[in-house]
XYZ file of C-alpha atoms in Angstrom:
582
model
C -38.215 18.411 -1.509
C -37.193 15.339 0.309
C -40.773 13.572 -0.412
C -40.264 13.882 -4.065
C -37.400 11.804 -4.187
C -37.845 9.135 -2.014
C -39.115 6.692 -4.929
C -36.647 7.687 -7.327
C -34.229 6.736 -4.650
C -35.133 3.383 -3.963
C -34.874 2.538 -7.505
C -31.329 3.658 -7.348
C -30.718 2.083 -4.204
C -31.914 -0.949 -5.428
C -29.231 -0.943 -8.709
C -26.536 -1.059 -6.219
C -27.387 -4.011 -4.237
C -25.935 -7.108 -4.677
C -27.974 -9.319 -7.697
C -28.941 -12.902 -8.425
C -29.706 -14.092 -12.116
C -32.401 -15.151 -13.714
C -33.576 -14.677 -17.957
C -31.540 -15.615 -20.693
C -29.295 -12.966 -22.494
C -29.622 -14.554 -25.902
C -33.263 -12.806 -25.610
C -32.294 -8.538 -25.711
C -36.467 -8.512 -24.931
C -36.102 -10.502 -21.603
C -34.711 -9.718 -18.588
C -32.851 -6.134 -17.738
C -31.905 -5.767 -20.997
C -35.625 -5.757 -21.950
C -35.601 -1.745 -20.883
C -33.325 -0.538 -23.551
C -36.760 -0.514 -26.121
C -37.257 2.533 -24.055
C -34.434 4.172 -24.488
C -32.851 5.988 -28.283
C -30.096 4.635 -30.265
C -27.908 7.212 -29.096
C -27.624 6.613 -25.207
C -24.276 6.598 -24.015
C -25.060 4.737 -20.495
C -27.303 3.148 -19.383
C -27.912 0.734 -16.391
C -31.359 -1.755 -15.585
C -31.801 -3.804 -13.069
C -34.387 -6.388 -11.238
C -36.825 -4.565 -8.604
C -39.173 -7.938 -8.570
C -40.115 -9.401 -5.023
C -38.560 -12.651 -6.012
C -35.211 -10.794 -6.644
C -35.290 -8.895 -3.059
C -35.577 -12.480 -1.715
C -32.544 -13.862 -2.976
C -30.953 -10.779 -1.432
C -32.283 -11.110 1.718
C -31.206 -14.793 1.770
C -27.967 -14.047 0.820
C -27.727 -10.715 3.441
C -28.787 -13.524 6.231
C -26.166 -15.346 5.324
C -23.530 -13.077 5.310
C -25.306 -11.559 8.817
C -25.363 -14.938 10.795
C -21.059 -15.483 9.931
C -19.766 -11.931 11.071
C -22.781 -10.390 13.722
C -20.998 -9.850 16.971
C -24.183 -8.143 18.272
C -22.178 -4.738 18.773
C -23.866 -2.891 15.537
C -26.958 -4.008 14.205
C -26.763 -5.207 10.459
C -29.541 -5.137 8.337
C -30.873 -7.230 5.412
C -31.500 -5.024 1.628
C -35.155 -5.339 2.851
C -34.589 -3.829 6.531
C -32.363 -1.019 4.583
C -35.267 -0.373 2.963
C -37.728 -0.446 5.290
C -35.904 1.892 7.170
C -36.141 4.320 4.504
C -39.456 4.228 3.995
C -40.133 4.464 7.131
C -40.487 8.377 7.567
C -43.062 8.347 4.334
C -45.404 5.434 6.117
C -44.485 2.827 3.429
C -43.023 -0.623 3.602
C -40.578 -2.579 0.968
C -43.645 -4.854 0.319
C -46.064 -2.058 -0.593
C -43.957 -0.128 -2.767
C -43.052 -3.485 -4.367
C -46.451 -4.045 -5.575
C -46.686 -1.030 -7.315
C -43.988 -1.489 -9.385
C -43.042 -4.254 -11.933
C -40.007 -6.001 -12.642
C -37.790 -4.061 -13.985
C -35.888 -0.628 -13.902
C -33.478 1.746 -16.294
C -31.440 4.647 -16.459
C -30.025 6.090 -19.020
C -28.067 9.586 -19.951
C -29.193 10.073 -23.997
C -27.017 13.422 -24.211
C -23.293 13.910 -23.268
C -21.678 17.149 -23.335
C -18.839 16.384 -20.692
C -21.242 16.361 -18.016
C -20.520 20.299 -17.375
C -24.096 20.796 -17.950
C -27.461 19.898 -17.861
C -27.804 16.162 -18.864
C -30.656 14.599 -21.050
C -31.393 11.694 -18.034
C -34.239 9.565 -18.508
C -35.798 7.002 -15.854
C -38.279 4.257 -16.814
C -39.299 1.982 -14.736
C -42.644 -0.573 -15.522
C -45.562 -0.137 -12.700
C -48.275 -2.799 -11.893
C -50.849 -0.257 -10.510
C -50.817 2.607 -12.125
C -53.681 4.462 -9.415
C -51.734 3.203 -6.897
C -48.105 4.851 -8.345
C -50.053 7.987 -8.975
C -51.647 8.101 -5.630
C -47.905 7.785 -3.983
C -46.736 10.673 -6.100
C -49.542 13.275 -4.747
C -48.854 11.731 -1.307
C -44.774 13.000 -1.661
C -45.919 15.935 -3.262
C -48.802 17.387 -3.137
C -47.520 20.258 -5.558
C -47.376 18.354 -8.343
C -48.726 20.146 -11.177
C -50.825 17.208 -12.788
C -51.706 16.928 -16.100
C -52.104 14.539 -19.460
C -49.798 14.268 -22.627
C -49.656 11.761 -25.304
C -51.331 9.213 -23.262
C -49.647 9.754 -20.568
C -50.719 11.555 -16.661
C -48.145 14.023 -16.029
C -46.562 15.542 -12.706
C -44.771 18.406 -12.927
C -42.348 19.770 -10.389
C -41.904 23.389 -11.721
C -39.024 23.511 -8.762
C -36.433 20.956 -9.827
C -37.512 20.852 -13.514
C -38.850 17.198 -13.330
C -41.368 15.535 -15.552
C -43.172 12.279 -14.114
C -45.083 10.628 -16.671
C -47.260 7.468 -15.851
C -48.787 5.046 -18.729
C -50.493 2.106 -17.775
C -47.115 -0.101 -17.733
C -44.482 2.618 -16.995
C -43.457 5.261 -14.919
C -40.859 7.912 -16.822
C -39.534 10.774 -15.452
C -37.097 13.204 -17.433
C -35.896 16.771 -17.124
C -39.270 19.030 -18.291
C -36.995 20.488 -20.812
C -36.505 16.720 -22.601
C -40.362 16.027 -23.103
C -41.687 12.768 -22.259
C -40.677 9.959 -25.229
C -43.457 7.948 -27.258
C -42.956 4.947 -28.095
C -42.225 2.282 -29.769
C -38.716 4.490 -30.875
C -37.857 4.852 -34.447
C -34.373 3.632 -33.511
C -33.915 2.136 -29.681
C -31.179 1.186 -27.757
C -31.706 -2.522 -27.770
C -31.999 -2.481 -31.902
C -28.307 -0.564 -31.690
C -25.235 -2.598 -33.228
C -22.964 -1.450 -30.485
C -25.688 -2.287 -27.622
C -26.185 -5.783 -29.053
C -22.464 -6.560 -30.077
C -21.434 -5.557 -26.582
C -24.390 -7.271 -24.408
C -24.381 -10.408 -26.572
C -20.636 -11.136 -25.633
C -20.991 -11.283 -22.042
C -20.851 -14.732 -20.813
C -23.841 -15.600 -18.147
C -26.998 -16.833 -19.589
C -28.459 -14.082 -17.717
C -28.338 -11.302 -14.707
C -29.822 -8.996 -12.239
C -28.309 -5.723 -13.665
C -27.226 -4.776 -16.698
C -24.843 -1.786 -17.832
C -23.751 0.015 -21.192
C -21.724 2.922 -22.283
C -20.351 3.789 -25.249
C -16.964 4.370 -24.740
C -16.262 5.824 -28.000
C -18.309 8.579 -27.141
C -17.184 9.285 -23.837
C -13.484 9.106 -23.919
C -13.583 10.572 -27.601
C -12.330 13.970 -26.370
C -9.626 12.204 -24.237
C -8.413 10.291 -27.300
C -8.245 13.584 -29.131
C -6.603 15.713 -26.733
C -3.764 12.662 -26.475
C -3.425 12.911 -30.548
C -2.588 16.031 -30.279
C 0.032 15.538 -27.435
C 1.622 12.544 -29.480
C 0.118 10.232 -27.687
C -1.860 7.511 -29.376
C -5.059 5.440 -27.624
C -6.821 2.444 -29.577
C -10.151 3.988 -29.120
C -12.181 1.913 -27.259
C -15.778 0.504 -28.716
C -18.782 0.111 -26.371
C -18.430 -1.426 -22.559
C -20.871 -3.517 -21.136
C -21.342 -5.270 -17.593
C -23.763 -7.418 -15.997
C -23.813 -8.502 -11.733
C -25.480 -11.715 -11.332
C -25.307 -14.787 -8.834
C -24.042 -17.849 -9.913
C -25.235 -21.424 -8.321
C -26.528 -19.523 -5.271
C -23.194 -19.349 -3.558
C -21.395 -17.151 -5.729
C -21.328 -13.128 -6.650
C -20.312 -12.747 -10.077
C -19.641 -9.412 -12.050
C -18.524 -9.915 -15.854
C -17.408 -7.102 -18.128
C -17.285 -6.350 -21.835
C -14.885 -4.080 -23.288
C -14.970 -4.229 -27.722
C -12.419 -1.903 -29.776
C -14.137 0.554 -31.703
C -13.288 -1.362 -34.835
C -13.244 -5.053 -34.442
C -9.877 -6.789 -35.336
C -9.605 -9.049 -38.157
C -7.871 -12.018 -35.835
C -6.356 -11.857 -32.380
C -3.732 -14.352 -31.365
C -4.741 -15.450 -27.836
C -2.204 -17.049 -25.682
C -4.386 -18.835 -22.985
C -2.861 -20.170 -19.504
C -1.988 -23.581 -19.193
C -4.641 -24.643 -16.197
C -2.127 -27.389 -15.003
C 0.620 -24.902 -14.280
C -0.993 -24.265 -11.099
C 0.931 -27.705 -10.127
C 3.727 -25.731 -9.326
C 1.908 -23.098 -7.014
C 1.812 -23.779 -3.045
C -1.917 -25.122 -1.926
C -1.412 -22.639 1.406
C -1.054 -19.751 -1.552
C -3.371 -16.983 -0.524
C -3.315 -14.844 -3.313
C -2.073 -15.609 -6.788
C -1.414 -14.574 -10.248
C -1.297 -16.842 -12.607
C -0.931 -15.548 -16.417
C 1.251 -16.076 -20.004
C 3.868 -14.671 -22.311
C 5.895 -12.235 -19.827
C 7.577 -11.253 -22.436
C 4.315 -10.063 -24.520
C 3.873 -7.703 -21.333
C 6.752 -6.069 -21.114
C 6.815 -5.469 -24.772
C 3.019 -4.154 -24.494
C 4.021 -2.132 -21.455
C 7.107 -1.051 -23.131
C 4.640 0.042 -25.834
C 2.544 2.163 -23.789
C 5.406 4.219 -21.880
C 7.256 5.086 -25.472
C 3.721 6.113 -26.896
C 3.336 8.248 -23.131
C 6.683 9.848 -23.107
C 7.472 10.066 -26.690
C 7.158 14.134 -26.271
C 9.895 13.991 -23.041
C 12.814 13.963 -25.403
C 14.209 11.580 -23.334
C 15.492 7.937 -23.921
C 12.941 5.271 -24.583
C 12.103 3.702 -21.610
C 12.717 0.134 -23.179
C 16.055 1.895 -23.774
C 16.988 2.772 -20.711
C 15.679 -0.616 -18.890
C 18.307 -2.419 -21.259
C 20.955 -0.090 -20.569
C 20.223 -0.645 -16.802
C 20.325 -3.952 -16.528
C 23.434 -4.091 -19.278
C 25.134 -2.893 -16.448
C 24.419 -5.887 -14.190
C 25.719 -7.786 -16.654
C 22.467 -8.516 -18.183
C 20.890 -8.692 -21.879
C 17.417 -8.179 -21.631
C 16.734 -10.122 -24.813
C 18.929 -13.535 -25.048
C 18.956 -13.655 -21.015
C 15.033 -12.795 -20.342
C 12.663 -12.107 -22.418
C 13.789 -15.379 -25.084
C 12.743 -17.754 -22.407
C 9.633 -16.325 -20.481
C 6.680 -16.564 -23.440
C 5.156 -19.469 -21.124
C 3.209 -19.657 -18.373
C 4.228 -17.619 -15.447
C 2.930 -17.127 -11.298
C 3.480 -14.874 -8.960
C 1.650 -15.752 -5.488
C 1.474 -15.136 -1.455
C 0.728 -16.058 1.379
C -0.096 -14.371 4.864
C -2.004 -15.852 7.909
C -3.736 -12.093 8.480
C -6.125 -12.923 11.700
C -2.833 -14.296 13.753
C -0.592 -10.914 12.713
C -3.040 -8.634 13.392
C -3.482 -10.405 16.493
C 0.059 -10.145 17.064
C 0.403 -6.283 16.856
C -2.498 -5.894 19.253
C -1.378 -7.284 21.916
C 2.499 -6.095 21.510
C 3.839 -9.414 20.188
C 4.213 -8.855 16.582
C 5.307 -11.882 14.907
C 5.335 -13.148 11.007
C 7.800 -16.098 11.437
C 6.353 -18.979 9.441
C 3.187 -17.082 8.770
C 3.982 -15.997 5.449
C 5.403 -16.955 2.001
C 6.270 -15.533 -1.272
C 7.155 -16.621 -4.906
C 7.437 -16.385 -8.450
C 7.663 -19.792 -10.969
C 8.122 -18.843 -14.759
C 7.831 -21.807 -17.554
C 11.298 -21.772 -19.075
C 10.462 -22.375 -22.530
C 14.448 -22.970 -23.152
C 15.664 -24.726 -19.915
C 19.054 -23.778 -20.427
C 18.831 -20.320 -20.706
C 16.462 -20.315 -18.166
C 19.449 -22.063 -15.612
C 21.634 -19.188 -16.658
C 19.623 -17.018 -15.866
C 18.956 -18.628 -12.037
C 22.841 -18.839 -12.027
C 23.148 -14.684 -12.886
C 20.573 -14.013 -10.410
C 22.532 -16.361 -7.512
C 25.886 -14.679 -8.531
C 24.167 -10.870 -8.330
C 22.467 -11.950 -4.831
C 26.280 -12.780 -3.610
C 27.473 -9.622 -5.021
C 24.992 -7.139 -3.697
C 25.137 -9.233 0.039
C 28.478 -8.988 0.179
C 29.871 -7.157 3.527
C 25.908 -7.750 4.994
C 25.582 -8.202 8.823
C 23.196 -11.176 9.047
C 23.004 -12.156 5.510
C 24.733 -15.456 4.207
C 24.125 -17.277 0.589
C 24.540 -20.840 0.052
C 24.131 -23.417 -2.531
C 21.972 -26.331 -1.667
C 19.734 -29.221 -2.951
C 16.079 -29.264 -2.950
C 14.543 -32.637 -4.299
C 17.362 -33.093 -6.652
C 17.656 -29.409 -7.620
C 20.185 -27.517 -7.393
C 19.534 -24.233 -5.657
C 21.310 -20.876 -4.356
C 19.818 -19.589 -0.870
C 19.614 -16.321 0.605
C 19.355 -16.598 4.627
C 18.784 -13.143 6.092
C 17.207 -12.183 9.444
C 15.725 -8.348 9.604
C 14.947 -6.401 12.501
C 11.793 -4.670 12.882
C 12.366 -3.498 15.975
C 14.686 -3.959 18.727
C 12.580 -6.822 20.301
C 11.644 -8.222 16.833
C 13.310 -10.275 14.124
C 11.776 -12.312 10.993
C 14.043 -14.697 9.559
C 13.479 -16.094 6.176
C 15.497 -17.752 3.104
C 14.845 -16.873 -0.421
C 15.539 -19.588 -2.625
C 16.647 -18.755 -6.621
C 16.833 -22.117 -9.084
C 16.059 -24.006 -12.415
C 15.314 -27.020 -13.653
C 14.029 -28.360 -17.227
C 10.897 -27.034 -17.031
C 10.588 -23.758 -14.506
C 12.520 -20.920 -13.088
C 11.609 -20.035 -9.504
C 12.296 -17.395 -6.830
C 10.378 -18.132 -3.492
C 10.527 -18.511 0.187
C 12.237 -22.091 0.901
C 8.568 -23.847 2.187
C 7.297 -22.681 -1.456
C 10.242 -23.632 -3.050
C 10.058 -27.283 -1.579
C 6.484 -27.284 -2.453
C 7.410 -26.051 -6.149
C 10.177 -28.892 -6.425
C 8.713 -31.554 -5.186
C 5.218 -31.723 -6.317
C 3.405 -31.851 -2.148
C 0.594 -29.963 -1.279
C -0.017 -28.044 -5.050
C -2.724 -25.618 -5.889
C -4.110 -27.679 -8.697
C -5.025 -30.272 -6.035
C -6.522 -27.699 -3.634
C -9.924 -28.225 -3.235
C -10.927 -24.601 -2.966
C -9.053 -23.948 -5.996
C -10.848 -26.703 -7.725
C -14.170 -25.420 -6.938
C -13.374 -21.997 -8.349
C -12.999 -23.383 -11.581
C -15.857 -23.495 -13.071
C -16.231 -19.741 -12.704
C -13.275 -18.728 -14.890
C -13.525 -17.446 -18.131
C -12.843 -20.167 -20.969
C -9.746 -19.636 -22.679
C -8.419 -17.208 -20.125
C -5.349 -15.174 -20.477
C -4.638 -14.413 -16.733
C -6.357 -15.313 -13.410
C -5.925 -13.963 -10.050
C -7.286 -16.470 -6.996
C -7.853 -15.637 -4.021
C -8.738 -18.796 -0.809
C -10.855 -16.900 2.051
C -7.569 -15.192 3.842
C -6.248 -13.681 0.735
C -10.002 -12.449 0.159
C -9.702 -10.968 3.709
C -6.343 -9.473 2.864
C -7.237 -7.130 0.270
C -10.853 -6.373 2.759
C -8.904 -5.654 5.733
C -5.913 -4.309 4.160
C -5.996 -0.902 5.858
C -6.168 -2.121 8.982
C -3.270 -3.708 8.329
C -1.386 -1.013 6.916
C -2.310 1.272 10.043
C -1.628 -1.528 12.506
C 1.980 -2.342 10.716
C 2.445 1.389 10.779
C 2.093 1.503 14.882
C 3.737 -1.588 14.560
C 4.509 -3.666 17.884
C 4.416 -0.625 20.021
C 0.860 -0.961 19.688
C 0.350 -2.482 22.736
C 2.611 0.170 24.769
C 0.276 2.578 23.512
C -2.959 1.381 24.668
C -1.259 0.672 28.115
C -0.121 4.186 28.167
C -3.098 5.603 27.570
C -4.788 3.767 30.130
C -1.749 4.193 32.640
C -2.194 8.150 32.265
C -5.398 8.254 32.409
C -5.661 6.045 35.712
C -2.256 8.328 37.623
C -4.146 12.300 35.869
C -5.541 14.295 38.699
C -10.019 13.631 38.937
C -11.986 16.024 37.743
C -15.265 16.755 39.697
C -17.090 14.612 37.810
C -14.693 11.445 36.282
C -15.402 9.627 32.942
C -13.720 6.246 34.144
C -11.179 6.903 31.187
C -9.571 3.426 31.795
C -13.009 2.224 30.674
C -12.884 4.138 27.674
C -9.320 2.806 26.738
C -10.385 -0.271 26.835
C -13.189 -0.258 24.457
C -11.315 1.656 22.131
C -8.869 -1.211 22.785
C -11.551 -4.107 22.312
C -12.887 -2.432 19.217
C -9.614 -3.209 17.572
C -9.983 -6.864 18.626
C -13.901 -6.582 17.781
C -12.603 -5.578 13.988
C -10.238 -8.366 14.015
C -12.851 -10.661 15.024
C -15.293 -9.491 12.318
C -12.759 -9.812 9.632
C -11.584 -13.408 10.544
C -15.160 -14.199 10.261
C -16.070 -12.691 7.279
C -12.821 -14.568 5.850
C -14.121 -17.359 6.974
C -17.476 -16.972 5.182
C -15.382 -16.829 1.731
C -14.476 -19.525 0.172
C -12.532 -17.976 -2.501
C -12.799 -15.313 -5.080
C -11.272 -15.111 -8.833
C -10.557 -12.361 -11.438
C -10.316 -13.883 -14.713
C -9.558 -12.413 -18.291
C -9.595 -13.225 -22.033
C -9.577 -11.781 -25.355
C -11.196 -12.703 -28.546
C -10.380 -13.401 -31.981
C -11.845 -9.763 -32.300
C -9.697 -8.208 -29.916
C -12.796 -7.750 -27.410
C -11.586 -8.143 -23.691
C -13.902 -10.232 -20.817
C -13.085 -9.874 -17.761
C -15.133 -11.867 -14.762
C -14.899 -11.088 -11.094
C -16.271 -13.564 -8.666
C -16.511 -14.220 -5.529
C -17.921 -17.801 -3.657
C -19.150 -18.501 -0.258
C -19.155 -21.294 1.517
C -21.853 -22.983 1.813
């Protein structure tokens, strides 16, 4: 049983790998896309990707890479082709030999969909170079194959799991027996579809290492339905595509597709101003940078009525007025009037030193972290009123506060209100900061006081960040948001929960490893000891070992993006990347 798969498996295993590009999409007969003449009209997903030589290579060069900057020598780590020798191994193969039976390309595709409660109509393709050689390896797995010929074809029938193998000189197709094996050329393939070539023409690389489709109409039609009949209303989505390529050797891209079922006649598009960023902190670790807050809200506000519209309760947009009414607030002529610009929200944490911090019981985030929101103020007076609101609310909800004080002050000419506080996290442990609320003519801020004085006056800006600069060429034209990321805030979201677990402890983590080892060192021996101090401290240095691995790995990345747009169609891209350094 476990023979029979072991081919189909490394065709999987390959999809999943990281890719590299090469082809040209403006060609649906080059490349991965190439595969979908094998597959009908009909298909609602389907995935091909690169199983060439040439592509394992690039992997391995990148896997190297990425080996040589975090390899402490405590677990091996293997390259995609050592992962695959290794599973070969039990079946006497190597990557290279299985490599040269096979072309350059792979597919799979589901043709049927019945909510995936049942049997599926799956089909596999994948082109060969030696066809004796393929058909050898299959009676090698399993020598129970029930061989035989149709349509051209050799066939291999496993009457046990209901699979059909069928080998032709240039492909290898296997399908549940109850499917048939296809002829071709198809009356009506994939790759001749309007929805397959509308959605793989729009994505933005000249070319990739794996490619992806589904038509979403299909698959979310019943989830769309059952809303309708709730009340609830989805724009039903058109097909999705994706492709995973490598851009300029240094950087893992992943760009997605997403068309409405029925295209729009014209989209306004309010794209980002990409010299805002002049008011974003160059120590920022993550950011958000994106336009028209207002639209949001009022899109957001959209979705929740259209979600809750059954409840019999208030609108939400009602109820958010009528909260903030009674701060004193009106959502329209104080907010939303003013914030159709450009708007930021960003961060930034020095991880490596924190996490340091809580392991050895001197937990510490004084001056290692910052946080901050700028908004374009599109009417600059409204926008100072609203600063002034937010001051007088912050004095008002303070007042009485043990350890809490607001002041107004000056930052580079600018008039500002400032929140001092210091919190406790623990009896030994305090982290003082000052949040500083303001306007001027052009932006409304809330931020720590370093990113405020960075906002102000102009030193030490994102735009001018080299990292930042280099991303650049990677984002989407015309985007509508973008989310950057240097190599810590790429570390953050990676080692995030050991974070969370290590905050959780919190500084007592260091008590706790010394207890450990102090009771183990004072319980009575056994016959036979296990040196528990030992123990404690590996379990102890494997902490540290984590650490180390993740400040390296952060080290390794120079930054990552996530940007978006939409077209004059309505059809959203969305492009994930992330760059190494070199």
């Amino acid at each position: 049983m476990k023979k029979r798969f072991v081919l189909l498996s490394v065709l999987l295993l390959l999809s999943v790998l990281p890719m590299a590009g090469v082809g040209a999409i403006d060609d649906l007969l080059t490349g991965p896309q190439t595969m979908a003449q094998y597959f009908p009209a009909e298909t609602v997903l389907f995935g091909a990707i690169r199983t060439d030589e040439a592509y394992l290579d690039q992997l391995d060069g990148l896997g190297e890479r990425l080996i040589d900057g975090v390899d402490t020598g405590s677990v091996p780590l293997l390259t995609p082709r050592e992962q695959l020798d290794l599973l070969l191994a039990p079946e006497n193969l190597s990557t290279g030999q299985l490599l040269d039976l096979f072309g350059d390309y792979a597919a799979l595709g589901y043709v049927g969909y019945d909510d995936f409660d049942g049997p599926q109509e799956a089909l596999l393709v994948a082109e060969i170079a030696d066809r004796a050689g393929v058909e050898a390896l299959l009676m090698r797995l399993n020598d129970d194959f029930i061989v035989g010929s149709e349509g051209g074809y050799t066939t291999f029938l496993s009457e046990d799991d209901q699979l059909l193998i069928g080998l032709s000189d240039t492909l290898f197709i296997a399908v549940d027996d109850s499917m048939g094996l296809p002829q071709f050329p198809l009356e009506t393939p994939l790759h001749k579809s309007d929805k397959f070539v509308a959605a793989i023409s729009e994505l933005p690389a000249p070319s990739y290492n794996i490619l992806a489709y589904a038509d979403m109409e299909v698959l979310t039609g019943d989830l769309v339905r059952d809303a309708a009949v709730s009340g609830i209303t989805f724009e039903t989505p058109g097909p999705l595509a994706a492709g995973f390529t490598i851009l300029d050797e240094n950087t893992l891209a992943i760009d997605t597709v997403q068309r409405l079922a029925t295209p729009a006649s014209s989209v306004t598009v309010n794209s980002i101003d990409p010299v805002f960023p002049r008011f974003i902190p160059a120590d920022a670790t993550v950011v958000t940078h994106a336009t028209d807050l207002s639209g949001l809200y009022e899109r957001l506000m959209a979705t929740l009525t259209d979600v809750t519209a059954a409840s019999g309760e208030p609108a939400p947009q009602v109820q958010v007025e009528l909260a903030l009414a009674a701060l004193g607030l009106d959502l329209e002529a104080d907010l939303l009037n003013w914030t159709t610009g450009d708007y930021a929200i960003f961060g930034r944490l020095d991880v490596v030193p924190v996490l340091e911090g809580l392991l050895g019981n001197q937990f510490d985030i004084n001056n290692r972290f910052d946080v901050g929101m700028v908004i374009e103020a599109t009417d600059a007076i409204a926008a100072q009123n609203f600063a002034n609101t937010v001051a007088e609310l912050m004095t008002q909800f303070t007042a009485g506060l043990e350890g809490v004080t607001i002041t107004a002050d000056e930052i580079a000419g600018v008039g500002v209100t400032v929140l001092e506080t210091t919190a406790s996290l623990d009896p030994s442990s305090f982290v003082d900061f000052d949040i500083v609320v303001g306007a001027n003519d052009v932006i409304f801020f809330l931020a720590t006081r370093p990113a405020a004085e960075t906002i102000l006056t102009g030193d030490g800006v994102l735009l001018n960040a080299p990292d930042y600069i280099a991303a650049q060429p990677y984002v989407l034209p015309n985007a509508t948001s973008v989310w950057y990321t240097d190599g810590e805030g790429f570390l953050i979201g990676n080692g995030a929960p050991v974070i969370v677990v290590l905050a959780l402890l919190g500084p007592a983590i260091g008590n706790i490893f010394e207890n450990i080892i102090e009771e183990l060192e004072t319980a009575p021996q056994a016959a036979a000891p296990l040196a528990p101090q030992t123990i404690a401290y590996q379990t102890q240095d494997e902490v540290a070992l984590l650490i180390e691995q993740l400040a390296a790995f952060g080290a390794l990345v120079r930054n990552s993006t996530a940007s978006a747009t939409v077209t004059a169609d309505g059809t959203t891209l969305i492009r994930l990347t992330v760059t190494y350094n070199e």
